[in-house]
JSON list of C-alpha atoms in Angstrom, two decimals:
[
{"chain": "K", "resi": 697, "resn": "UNK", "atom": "CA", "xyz": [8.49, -3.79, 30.00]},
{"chain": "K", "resi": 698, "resn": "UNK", "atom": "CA", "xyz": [11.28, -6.54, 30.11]},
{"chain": "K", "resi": 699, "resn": "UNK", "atom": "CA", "xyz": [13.06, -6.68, 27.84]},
{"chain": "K", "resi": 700, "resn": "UNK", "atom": "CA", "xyz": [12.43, -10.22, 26.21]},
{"chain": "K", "resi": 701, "resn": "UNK", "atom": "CA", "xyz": [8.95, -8.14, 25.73]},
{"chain": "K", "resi": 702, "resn": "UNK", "atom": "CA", "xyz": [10.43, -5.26, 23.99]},
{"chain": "K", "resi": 703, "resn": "UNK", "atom": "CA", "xyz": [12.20, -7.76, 21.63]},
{"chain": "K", "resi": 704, "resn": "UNK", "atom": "CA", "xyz": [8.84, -9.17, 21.17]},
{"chain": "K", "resi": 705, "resn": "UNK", "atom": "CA", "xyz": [6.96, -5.80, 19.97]},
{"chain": "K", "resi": 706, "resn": "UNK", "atom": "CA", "xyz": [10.07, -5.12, 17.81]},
{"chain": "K", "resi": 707, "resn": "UNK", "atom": "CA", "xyz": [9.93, -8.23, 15.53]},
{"chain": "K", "resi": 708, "resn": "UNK", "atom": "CA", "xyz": [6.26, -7.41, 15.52]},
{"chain": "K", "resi": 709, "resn": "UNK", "atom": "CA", "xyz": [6.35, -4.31, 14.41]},
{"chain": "K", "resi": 710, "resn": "UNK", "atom": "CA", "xyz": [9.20, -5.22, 11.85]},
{"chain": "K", "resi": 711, "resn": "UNK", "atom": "CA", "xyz": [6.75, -8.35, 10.54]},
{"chain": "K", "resi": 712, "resn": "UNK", "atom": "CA", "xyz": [3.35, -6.07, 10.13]},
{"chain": "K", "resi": 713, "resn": "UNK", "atom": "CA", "xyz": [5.82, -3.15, 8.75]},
{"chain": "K", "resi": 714, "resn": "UNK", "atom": "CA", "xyz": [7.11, -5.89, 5.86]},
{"chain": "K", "resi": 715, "resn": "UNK", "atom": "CA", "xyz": [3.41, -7.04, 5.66]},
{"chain": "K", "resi": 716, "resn": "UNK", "atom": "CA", "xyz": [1.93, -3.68, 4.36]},
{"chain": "K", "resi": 717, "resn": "UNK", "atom": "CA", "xyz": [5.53, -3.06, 2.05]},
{"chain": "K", "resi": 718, "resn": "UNK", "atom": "CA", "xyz": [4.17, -6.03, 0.08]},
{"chain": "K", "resi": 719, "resn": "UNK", "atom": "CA", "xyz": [0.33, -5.24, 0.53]},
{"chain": "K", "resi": 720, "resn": "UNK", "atom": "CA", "xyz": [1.67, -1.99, -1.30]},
{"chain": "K", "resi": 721, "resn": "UNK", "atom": "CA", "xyz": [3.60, -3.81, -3.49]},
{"chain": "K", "resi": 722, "resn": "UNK", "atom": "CA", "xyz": [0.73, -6.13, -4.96]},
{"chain": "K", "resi": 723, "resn": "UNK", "atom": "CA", "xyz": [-0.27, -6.33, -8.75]},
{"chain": "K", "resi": 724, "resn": "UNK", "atom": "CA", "xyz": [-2.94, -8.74, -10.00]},
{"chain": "K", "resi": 725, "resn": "UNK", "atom": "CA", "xyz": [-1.34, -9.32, -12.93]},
{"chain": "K", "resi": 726, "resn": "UNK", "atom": "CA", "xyz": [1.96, -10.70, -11.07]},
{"chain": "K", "resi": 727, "resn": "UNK", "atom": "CA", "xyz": [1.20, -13.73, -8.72]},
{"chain": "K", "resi": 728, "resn": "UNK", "atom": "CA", "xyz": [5.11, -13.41, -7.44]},
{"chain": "K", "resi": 729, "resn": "UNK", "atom": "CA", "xyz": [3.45, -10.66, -5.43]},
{"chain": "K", "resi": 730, "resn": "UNK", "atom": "CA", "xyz": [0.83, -12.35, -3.68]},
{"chain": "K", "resi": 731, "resn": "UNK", "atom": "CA", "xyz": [3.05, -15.56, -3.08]},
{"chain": "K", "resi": 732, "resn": "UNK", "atom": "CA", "xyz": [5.52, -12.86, -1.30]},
{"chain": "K", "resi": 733, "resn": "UNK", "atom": "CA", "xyz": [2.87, -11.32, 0.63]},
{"chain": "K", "resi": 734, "resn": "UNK", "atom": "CA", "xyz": [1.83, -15.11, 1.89]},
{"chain": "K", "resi": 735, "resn": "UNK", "atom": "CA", "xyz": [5.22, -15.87, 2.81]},
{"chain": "K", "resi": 736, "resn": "UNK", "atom": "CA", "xyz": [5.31, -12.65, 4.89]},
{"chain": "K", "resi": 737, "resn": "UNK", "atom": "CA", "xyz": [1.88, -13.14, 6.40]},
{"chain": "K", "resi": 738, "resn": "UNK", "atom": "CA", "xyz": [2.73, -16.71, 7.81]},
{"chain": "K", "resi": 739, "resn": "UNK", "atom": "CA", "xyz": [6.16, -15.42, 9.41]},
{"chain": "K", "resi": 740, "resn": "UNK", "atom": "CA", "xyz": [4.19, -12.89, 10.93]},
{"chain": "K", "resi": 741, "resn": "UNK", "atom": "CA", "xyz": [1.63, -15.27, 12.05]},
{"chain": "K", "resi": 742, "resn": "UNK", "atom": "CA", "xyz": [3.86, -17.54, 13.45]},
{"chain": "K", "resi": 743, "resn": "UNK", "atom": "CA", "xyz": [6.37, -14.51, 15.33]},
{"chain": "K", "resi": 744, "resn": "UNK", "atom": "CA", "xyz": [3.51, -12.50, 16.43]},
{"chain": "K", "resi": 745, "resn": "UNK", "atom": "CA", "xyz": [1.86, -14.70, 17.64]},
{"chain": "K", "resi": 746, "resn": "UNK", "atom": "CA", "xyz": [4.07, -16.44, 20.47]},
{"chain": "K", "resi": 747, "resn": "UNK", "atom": "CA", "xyz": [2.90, -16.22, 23.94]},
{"chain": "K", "resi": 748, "resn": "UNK", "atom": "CA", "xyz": [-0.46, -15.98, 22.76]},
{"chain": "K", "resi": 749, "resn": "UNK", "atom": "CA", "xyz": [-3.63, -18.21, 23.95]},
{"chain": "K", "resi": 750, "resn": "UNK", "atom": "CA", "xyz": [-4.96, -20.70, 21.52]},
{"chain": "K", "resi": 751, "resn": "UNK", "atom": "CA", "xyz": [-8.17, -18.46, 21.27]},
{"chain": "K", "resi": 752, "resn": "UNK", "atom": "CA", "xyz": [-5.51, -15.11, 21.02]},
{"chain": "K", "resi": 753, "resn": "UNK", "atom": "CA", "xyz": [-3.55, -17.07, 18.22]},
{"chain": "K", "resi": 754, "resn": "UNK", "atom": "CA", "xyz": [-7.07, -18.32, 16.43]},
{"chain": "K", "resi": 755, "resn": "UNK", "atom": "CA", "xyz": [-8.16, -14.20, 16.47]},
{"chain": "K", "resi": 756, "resn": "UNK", "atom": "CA", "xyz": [-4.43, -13.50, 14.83]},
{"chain": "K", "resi": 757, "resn": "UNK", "atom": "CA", "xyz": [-4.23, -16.18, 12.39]},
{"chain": "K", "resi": 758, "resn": "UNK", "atom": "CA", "xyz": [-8.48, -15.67, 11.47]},
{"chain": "K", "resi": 759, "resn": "UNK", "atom": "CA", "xyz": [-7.56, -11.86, 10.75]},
{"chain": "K", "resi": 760, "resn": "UNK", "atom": "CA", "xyz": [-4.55, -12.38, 8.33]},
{"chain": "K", "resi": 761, "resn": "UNK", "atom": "CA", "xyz": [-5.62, -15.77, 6.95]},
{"chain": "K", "resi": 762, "resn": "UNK", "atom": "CA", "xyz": [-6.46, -17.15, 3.90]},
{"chain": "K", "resi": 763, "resn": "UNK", "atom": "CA", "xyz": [-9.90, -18.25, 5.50]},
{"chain": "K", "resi": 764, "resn": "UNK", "atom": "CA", "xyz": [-13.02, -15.92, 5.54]},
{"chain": "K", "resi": 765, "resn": "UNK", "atom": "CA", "xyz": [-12.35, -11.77, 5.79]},
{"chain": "K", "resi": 766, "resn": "UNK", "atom": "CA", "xyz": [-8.78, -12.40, 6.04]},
{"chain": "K", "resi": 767, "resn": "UNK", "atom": "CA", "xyz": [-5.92, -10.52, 4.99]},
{"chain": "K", "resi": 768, "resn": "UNK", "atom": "CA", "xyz": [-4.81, -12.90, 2.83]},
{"chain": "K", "resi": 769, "resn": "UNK", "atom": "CA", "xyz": [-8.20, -13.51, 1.52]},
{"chain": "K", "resi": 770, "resn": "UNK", "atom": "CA", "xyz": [-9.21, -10.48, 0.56]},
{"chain": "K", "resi": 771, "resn": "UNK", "atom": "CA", "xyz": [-5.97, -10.07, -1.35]},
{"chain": "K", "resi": 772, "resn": "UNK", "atom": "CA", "xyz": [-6.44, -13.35, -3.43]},
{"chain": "K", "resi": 773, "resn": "UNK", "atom": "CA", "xyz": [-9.85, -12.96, -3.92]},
{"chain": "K", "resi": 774, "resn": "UNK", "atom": "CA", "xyz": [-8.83, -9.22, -5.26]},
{"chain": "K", "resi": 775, "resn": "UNK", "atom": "CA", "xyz": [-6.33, -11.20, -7.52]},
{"chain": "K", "resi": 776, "resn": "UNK", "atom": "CA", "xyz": [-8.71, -13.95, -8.93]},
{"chain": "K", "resi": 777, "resn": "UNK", "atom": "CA", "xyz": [-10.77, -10.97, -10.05]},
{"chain": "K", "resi": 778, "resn": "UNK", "atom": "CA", "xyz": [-7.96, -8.92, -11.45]},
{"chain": "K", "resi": 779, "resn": "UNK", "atom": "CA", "xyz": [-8.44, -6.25, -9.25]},
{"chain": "K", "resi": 780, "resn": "UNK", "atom": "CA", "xyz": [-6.30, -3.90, -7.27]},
{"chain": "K", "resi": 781, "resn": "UNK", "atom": "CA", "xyz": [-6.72, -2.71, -3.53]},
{"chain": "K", "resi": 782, "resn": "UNK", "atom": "CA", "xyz": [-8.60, 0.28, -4.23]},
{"chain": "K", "resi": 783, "resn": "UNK", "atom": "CA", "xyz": [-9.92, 2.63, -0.81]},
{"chain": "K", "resi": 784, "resn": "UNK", "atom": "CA", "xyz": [-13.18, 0.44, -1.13]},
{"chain": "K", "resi": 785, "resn": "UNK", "atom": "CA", "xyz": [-11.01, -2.89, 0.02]},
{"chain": "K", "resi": 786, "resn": "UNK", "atom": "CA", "xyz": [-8.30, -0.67, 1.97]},
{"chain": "K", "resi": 787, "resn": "UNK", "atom": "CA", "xyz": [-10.73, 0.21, 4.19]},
{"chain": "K", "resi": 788, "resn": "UNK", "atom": "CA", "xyz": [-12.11, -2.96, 4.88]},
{"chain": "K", "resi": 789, "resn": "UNK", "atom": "CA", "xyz": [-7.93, -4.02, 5.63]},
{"chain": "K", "resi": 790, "resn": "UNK", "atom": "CA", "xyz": [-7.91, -1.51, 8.85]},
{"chain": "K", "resi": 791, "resn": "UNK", "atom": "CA", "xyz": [-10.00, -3.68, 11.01]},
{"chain": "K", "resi": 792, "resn": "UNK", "atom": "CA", "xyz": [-7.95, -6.88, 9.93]},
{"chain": "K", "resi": 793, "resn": "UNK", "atom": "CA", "xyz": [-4.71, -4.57, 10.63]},
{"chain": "K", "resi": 794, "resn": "UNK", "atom": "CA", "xyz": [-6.58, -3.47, 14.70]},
{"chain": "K", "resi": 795, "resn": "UNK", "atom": "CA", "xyz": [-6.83, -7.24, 15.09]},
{"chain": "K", "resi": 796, "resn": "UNK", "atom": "CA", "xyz": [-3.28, -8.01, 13.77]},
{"chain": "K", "resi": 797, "resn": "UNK", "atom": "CA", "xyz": [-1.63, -5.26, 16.49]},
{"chain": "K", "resi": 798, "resn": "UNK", "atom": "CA", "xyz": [-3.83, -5.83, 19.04]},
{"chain": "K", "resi": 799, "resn": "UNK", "atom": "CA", "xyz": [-2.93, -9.51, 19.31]},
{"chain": "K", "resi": 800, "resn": "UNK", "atom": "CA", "xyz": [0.72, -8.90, 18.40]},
{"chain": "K", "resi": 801, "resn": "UNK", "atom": "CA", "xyz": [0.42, -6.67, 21.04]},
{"chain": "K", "resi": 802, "resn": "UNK", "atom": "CA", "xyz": [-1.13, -9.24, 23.76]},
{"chain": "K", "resi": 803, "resn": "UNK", "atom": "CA", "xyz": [1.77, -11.90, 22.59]},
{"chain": "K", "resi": 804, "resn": "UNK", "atom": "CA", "xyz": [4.44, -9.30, 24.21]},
{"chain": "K", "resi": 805, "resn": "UNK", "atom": "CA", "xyz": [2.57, -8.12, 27.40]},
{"chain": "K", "resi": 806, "resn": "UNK", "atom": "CA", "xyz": [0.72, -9.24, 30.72]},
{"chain": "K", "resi": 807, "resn": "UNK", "atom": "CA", "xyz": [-1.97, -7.12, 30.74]},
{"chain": "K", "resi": 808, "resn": "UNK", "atom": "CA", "xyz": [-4.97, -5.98, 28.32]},
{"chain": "K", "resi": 809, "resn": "UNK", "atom": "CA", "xyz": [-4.21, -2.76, 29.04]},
{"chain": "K", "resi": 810, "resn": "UNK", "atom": "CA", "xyz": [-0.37, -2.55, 28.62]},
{"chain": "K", "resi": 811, "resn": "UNK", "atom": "CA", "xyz": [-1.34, -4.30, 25.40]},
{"chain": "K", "resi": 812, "resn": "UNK", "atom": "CA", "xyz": [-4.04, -2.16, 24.35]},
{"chain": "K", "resi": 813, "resn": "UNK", "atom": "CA", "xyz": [-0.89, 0.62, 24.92]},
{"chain": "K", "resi": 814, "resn": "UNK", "atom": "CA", "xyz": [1.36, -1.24, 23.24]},
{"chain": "K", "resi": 815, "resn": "UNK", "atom": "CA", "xyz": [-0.56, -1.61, 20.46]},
{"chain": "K", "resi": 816, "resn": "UNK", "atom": "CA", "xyz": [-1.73, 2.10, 19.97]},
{"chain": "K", "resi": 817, "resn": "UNK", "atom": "CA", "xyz": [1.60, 2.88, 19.92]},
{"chain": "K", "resi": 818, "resn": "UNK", "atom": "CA", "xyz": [2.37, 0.45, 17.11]},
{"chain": "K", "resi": 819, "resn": "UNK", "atom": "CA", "xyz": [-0.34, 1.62, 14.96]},
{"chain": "K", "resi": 820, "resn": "UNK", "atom": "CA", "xyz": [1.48, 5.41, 15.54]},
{"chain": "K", "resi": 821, "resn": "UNK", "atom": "CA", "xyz": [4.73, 3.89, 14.68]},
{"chain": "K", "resi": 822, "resn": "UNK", "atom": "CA", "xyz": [4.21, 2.46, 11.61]},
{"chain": "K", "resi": 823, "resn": "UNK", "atom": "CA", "xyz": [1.44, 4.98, 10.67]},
{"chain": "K", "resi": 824, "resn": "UNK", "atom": "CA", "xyz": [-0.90, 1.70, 9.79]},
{"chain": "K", "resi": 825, "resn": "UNK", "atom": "CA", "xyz": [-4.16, 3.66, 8.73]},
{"chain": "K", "resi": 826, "resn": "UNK", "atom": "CA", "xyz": [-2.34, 6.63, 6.48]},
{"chain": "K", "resi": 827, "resn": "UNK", "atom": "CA", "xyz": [-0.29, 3.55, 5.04]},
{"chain": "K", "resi": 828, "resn": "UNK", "atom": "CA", "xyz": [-3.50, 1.61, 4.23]},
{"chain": "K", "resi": 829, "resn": "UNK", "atom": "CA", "xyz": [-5.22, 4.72, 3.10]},
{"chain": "K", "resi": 830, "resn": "UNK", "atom": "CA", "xyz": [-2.44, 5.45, 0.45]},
{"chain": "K", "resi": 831, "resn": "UNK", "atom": "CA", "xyz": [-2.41, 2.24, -1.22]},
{"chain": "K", "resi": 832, "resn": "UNK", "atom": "CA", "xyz": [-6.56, 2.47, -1.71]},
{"chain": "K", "resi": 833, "resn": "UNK", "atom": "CA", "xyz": [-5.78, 6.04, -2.97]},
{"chain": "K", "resi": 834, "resn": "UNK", "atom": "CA", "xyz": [-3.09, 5.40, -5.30]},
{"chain": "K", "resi": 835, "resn": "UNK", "atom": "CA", "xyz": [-5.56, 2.29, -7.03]}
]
């Protein structure tokens, strides 16, 4: 790995890291939360996903959006309704969060299977499912 590419997987690591810190740090009742967590998403939309195809990108930006099964719109549709994340909506987060590394992952490799790697590695690093499964736990 070059090490442009290793600069790559850090800043995505760092920007999916600082995306579940605010997922954690959500409350319905406190919209500051949610408009952090946006600002957050859309950095890491935008770093993650250089290098990447527009179909790549589209696949990045569909599973942390604000459009459909998003990230982003699960978590406002959990705050129209006044509603934590409890396990229920955690769980439905880890497949958004397999997309979200696995295309990080492509924007800092050559091949699908370096990036299929890279990205196991990054969901060991950050510990992405025990994270997720402590903030449905806690709720």
């Amino acid at each position: 790995m070059s090490e442009k590419q290793y600069k790559q997987v850090q800043i995505s690591k760092k920007n999916i890291s600082k995306v579940i810190t605010s997922l954690k740090r959500y409350r319905p009742r406190k919209p500051s939360t949610v408009t952090v967590l946006k600002r957050d998403v859309d950095k890491m939309i935008s770093e993650n996903g250089q290098n990447l195809s527009s179909s790549d990108f589209d696949r990045l930006e569909k599973a942390a959006g604000d459009r459909g099964n998003g990230l982003l719109a699960i978590v406002e549709n959990a705050q129209r309704g006044s509603y934590m994340i409890d396990a229920s909506v955690a769980s439905g987060l880890h497949s958004n969060f397999a997309v979200i590394v696995l295309q990080s992952a492509r924007s800092a490799t050559e091949s699908e299977s370096q990036a299929k790697k890279v990205a196991n590695k990054i969901q060991r690093d950050l510990s992405i499912d025990s994270r997720l499964y402590s903030i449905g736990s806690r709720n």
